[in-house]
Short mmCIF file of C-alpha atoms and ligand atoms in Angstrom, two decimals:
data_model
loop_
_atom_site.label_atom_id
_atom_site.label_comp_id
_atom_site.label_asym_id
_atom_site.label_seq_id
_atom_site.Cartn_x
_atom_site.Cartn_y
_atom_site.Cartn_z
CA UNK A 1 -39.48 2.51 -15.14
CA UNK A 2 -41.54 1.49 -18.36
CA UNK A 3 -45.32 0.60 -17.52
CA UNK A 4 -44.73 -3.09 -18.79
CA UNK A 5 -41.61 -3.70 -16.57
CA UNK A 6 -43.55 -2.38 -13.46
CA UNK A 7 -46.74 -4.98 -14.23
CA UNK A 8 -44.17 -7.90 -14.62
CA UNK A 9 -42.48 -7.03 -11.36
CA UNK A 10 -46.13 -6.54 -9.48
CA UNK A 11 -47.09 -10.19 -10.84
CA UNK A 12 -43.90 -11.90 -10.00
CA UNK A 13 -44.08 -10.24 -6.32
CA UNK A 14 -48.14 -10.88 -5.77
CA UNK A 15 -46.77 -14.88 -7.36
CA UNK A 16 -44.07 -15.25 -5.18
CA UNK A 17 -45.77 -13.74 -1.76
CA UNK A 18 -49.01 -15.95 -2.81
CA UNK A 19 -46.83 -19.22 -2.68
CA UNK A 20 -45.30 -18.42 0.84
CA UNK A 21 -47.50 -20.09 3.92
CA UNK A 22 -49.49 -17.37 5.35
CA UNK A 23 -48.15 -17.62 9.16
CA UNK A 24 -44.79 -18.64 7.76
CA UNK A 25 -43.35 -14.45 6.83
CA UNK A 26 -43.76 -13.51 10.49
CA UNK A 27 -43.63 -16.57 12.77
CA UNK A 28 -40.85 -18.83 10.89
CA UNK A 29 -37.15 -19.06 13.04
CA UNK A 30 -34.97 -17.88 11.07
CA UNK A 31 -32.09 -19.96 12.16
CA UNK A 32 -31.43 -22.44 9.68
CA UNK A 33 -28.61 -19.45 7.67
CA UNK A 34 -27.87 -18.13 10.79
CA UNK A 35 -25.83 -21.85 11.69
CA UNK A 36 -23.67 -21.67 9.19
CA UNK A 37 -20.12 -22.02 10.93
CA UNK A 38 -17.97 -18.70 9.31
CA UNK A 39 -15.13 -19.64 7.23
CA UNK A 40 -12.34 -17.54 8.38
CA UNK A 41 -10.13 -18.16 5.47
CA UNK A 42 -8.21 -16.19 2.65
CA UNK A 43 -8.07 -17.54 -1.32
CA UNK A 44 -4.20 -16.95 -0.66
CA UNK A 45 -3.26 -16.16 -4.36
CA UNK A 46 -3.73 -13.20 -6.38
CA UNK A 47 -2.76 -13.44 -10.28
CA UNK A 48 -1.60 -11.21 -13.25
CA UNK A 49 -0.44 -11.88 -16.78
CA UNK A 50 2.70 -9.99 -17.70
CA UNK A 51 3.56 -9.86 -21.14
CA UNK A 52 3.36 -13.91 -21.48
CA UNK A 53 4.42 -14.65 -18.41
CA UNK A 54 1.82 -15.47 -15.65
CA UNK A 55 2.52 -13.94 -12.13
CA UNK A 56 0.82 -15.94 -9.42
CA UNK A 57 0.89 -13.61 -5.86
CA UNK A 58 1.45 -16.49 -3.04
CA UNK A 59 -0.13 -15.50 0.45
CA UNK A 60 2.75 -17.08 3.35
CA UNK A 61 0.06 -15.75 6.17
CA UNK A 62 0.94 -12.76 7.98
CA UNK A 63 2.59 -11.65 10.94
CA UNK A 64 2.10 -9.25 13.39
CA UNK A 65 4.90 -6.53 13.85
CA UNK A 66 5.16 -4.39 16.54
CA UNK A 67 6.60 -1.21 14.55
CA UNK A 68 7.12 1.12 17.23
CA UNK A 69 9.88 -1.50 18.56
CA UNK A 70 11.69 -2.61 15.05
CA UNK A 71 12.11 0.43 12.86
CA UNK A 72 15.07 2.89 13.10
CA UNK A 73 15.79 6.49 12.53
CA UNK A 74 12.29 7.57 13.69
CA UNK A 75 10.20 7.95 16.74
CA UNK A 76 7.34 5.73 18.04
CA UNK A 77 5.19 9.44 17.55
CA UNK A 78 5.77 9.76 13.73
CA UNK A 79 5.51 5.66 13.41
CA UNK A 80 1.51 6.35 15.31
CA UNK A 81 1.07 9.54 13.09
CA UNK A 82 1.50 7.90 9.79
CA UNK A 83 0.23 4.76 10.84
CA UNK A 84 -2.92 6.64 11.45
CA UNK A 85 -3.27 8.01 8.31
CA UNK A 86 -3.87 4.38 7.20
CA UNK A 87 -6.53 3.55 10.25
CA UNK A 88 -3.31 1.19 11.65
CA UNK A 89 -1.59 1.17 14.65
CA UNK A 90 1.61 0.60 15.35
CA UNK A 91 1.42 -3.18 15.96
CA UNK A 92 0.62 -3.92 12.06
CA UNK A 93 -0.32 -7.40 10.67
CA UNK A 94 1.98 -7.25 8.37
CA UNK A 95 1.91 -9.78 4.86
CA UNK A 96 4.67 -12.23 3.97
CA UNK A 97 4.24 -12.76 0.07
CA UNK A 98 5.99 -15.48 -1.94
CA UNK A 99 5.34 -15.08 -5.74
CA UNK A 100 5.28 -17.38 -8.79
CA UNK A 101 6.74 -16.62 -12.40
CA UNK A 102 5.35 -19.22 -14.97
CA UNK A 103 7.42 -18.03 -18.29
CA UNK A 104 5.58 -20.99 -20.15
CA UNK A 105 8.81 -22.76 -19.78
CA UNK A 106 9.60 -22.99 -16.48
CA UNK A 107 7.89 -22.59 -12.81
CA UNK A 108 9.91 -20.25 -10.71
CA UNK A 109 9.43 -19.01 -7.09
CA UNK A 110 10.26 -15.94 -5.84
CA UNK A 111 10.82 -16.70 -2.50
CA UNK A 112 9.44 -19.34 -0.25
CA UNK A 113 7.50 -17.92 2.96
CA UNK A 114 8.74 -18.69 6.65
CA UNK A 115 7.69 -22.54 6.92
CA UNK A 116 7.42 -23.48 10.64
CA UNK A 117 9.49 -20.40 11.65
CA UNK A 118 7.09 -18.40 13.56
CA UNK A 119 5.05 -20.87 14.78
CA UNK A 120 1.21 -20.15 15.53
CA UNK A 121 2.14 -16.43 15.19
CA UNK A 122 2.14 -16.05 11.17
CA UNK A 123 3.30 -17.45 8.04
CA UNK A 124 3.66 -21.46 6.86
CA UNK A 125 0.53 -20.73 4.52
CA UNK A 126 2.77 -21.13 1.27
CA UNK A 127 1.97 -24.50 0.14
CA UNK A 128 -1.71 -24.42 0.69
CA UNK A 129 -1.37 -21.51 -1.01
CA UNK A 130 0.41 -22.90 -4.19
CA UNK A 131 -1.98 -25.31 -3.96
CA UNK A 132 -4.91 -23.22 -4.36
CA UNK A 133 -3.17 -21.42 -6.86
CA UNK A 134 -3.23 -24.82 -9.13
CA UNK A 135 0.43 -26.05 -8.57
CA UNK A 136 2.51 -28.42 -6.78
CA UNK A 137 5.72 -28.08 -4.94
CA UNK A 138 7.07 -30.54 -7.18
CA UNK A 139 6.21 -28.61 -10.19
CA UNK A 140 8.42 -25.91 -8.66
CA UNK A 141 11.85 -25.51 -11.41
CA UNK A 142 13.51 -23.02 -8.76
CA UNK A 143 13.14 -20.66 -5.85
CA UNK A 144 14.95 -17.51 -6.04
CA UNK A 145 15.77 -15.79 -2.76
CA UNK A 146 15.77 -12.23 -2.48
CA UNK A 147 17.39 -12.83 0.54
CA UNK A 148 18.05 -15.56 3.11
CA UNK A 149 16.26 -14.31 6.30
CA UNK A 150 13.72 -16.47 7.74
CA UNK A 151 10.50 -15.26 6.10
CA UNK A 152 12.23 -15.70 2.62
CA UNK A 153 14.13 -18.69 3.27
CA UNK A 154 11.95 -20.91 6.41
CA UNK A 155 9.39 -22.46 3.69
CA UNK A 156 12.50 -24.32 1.73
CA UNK A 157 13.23 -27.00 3.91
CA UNK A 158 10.97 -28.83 6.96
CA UNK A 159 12.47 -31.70 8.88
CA UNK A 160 15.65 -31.32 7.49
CA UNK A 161 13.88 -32.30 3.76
CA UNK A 162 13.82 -30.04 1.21
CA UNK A 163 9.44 -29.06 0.63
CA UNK A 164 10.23 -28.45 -3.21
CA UNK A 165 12.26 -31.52 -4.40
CA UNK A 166 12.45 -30.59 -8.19
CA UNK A 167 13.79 -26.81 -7.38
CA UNK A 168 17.67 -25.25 -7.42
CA UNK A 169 17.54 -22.69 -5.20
CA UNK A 170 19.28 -19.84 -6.65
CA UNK A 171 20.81 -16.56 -4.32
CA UNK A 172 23.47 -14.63 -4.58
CA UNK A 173 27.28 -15.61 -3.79
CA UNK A 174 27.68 -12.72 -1.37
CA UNK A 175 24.40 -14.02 0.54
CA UNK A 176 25.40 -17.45 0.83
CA UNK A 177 28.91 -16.81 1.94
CA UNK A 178 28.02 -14.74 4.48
CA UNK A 179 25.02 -16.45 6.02
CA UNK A 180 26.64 -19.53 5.78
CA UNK A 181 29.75 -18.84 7.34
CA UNK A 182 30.00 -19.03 11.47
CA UNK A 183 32.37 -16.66 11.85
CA UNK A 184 30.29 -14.07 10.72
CA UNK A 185 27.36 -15.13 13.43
CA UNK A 186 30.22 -14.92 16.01
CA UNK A 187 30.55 -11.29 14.76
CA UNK A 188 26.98 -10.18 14.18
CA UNK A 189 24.73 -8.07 16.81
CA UNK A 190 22.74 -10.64 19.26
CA UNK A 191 19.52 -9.97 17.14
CA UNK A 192 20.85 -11.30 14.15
CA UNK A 193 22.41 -14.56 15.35
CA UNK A 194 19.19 -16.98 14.61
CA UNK A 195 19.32 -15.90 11.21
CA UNK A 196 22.33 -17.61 11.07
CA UNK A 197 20.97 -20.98 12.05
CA UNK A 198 18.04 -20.53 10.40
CA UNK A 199 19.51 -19.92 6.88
CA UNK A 200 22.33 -23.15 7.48
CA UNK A 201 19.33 -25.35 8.18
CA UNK A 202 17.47 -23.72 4.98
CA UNK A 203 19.32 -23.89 2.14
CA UNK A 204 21.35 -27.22 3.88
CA UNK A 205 19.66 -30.11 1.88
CA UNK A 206 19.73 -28.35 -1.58
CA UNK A 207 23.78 -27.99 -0.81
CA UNK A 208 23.65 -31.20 -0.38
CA UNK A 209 21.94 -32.64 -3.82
CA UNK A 210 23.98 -29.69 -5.78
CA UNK A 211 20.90 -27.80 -6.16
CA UNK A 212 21.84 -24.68 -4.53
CA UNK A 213 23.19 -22.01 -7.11
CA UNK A 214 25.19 -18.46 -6.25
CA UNK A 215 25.40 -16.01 -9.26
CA UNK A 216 27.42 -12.92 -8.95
CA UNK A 217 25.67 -9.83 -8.46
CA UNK A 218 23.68 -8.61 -11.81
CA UNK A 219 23.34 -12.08 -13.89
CA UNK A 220 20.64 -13.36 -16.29
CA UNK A 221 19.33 -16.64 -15.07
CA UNK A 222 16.40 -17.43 -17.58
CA UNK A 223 14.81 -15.80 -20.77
CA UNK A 224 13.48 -13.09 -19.56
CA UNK A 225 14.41 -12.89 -16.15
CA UNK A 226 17.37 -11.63 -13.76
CA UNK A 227 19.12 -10.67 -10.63
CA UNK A 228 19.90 -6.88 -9.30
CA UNK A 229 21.97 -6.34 -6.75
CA UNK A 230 20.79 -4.57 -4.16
CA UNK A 231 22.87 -5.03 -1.34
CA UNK A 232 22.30 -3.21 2.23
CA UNK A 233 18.96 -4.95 4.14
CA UNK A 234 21.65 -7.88 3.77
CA UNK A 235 24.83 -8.43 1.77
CA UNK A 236 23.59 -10.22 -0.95
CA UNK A 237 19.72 -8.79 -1.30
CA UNK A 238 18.72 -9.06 -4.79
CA UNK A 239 15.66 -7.79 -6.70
CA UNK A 240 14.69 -9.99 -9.63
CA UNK A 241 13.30 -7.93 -12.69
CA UNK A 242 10.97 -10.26 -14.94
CA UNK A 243 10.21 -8.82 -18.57
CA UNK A 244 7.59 -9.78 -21.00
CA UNK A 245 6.51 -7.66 -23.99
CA UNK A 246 7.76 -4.67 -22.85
CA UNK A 247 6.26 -4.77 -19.66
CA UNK A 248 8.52 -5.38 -16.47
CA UNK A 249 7.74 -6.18 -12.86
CA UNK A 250 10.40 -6.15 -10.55
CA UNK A 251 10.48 -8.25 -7.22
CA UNK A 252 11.75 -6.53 -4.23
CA UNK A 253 12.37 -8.43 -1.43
CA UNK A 254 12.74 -6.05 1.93
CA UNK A 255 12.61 -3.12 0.41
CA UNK A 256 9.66 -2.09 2.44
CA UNK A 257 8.76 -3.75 5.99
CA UNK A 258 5.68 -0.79 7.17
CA UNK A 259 4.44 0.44 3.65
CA UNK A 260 2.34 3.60 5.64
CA UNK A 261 5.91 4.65 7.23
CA UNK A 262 8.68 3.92 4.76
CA UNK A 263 6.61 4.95 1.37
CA UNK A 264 6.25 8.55 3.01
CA UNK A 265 9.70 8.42 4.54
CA UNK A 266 11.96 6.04 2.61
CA UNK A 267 14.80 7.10 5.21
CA UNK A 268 13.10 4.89 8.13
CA UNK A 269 15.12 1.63 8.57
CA UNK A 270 14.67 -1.87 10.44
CA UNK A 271 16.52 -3.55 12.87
CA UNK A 272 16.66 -6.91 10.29
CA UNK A 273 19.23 -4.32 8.49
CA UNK A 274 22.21 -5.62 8.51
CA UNK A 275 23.68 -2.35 6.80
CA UNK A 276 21.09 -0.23 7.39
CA UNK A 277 22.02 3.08 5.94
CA UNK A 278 22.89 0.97 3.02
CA UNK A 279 19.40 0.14 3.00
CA UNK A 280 18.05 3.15 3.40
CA UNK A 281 20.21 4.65 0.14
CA UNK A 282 18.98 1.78 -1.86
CA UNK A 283 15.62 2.31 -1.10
CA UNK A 284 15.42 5.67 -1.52
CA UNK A 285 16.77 5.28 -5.10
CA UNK A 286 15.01 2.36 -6.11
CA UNK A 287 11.81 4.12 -4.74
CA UNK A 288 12.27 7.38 -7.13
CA UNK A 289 13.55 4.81 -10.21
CA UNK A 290 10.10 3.02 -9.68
CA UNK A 291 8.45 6.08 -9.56
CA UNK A 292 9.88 7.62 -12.76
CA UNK A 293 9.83 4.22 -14.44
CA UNK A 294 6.32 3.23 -13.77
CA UNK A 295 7.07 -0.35 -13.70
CA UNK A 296 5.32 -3.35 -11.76
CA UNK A 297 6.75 -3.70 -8.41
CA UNK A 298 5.88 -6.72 -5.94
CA UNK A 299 7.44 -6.85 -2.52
CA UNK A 300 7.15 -9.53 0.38
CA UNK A 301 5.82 -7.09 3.37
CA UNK A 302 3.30 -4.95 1.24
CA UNK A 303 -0.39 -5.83 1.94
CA UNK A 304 -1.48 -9.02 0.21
CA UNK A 305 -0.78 -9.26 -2.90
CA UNK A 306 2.10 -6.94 -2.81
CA UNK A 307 1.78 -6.06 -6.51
CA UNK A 308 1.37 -2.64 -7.94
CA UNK A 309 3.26 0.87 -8.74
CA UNK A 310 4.98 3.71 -6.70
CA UNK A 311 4.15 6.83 -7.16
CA UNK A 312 5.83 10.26 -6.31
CA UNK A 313 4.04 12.75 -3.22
CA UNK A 314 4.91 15.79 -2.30
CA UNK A 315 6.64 14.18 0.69
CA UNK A 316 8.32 11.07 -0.15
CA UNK A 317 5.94 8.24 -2.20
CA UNK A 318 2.48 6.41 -2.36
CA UNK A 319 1.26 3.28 -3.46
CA UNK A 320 -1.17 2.29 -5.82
CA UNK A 321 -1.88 -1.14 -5.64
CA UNK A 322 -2.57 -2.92 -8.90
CA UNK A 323 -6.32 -2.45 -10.03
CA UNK A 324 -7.97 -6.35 -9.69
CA UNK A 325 -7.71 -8.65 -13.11
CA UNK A 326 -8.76 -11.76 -14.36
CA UNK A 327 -6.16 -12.76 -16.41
CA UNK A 328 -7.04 -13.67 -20.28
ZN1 ZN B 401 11.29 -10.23 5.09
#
């Protein structure tokens, strides 16, 4: 350290100790800091610029899975292993993101949390966080569901109103015929018979003010953005792939429900499946597409904010989670 630097440092300490009350260094309580009631919040939104679109990451709250009870096609002894690997076990608080797409032109949300769904055990965060993100529900041009289970589909309606009164919600025709049909909950495995209920009670008072859209599998629904079908986790599961000066981030719905098990093992399935070796063929392709393709990928059950790249291991696939931004 240069002489002069070292005599300004010595000055300012011998100032700053001389101004302190001589009894006060060891005898003052130190409590007043101390009672300062702890927070125990999150900021709830994480955000990216994508070309010239502006991605806003929308924190529902989280819920806590018991993994060694819901996924398929593994053991609860490989579920602990490779939960270990990530300091977990195999009850995992696991994320429920929501995200925004702001083209410039329009405010569109990818999905719209669980609203009151799960109670006091996770989720319902979604407006405080669009909130602290800057927006109102009002402001909200459309919600696109990936998918019409609870988490995706619980935050669109509360009290039988509809929480984002501006918005079309738009999901795919094979999603909203089959969800919305009660023969098909007459037909379905006990497990999946809420979802049924659930999704009518959704999606119900944008039927009824014509603001509920179906499109048919692969469709463009604004500059810039559109639907993938991806059926198998339900019938009508669709990824949305945004693109902005050559850059593309693709939203993924339930692609991935334990991130530590299904990254390394993309052949490990959920009892939410409805088809679940469909599921498990989709993912394993869309993982190695992702992989190859080095696009953005942001997905509702992977750690808050969801948002970053997959990338191929020796045994099945990692993820690298995007590197924080401040967007410019
Ligand atoms: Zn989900």
């Amino acid at each position: 350290m240069p002489a002069l630097t070292t005599t300004l440092l010595r000055s300012a300490l011998i100032a700053a100790l001389s101004a302190l009350p001589a009894a006060g260094l060891a005898l003052a309580p130190q409590a007043a800091q101390a009672a300062a009631p702890q927070v125990k919040t999150q900021s709830g939104f994480y955000r990216m610029m994508l070309g010239d679109f502006e991605i806003t990451a929308l924190s529902d709250g989280t819920v806590t899975l018991p993994l060694d009870k819901l996924l398929t096609d593994t053991t609860p002894e490989r579920i602990r292993s490779l939960q270990a690997r990530a300091e977990l076990g195999s009850q995992v608080e696991t994320s429920i993101n929501a995200f925004l797409i702001n083209t410039g032109k329009q405010l569109l949300l990818v999905d719209a949390g669980a609203g009151r769904l799960f109670g006091e055990n996770g989720g319902g965060r979604l407006l405080a966080s669009l909130q602290a993100a800057g927006y109102r529900a009002e402001d909200v041009d459309a919600v696109l569901l990936t998918h019409v289970h609870g988490d995706h589909s619980g935050g669109l309606t509360v009290d039988g109103k509809a929480v984002f009164p501006n918005a079309t919600v738009y999901t795919d025709q094979h999603e909203a015929q089959f969800w919305l049909d009660p023969a098909n909950a007459a037909k379905s495995a006990e497990r999946h018979r809420h979802a049924f209920l659930e999704a009518s009670a959704a999606l119900a008072p944008y039927a009824a003010a014509g603001r509920l859209k179906t499109f048919a599998g692969d469709a463009e629904l604004f500059p810039g953005v559109r639907s993938v079908a991806v059926p198998g986790h339900t019938p009508g599961h669709t990824f949305y792939v945004v693109e902005s000066r050559d850059q593309q981030l693709q939203f993924w719905g339930d692609t991935v429900h334990a991130q530590h098990v299904q990254l390394p093992d993309p052949a490990v399935t959920v009892l939410f499946d409805i088809d679940s070796p469909a599921a498990a063929k989709q993912r394993k392709r869309v993982f190695a597409d992702a992989a190859a393709k080095h696009y953005w990928v942001a997905a509702a059950h992977i750690a808050f904010p969801g948002i970053g790249h997959l990338r191929k291991e020796a045994t099945g696939f990692g993820w690298v989670p995007a590197n924080y931004s401040i967007p410019r």
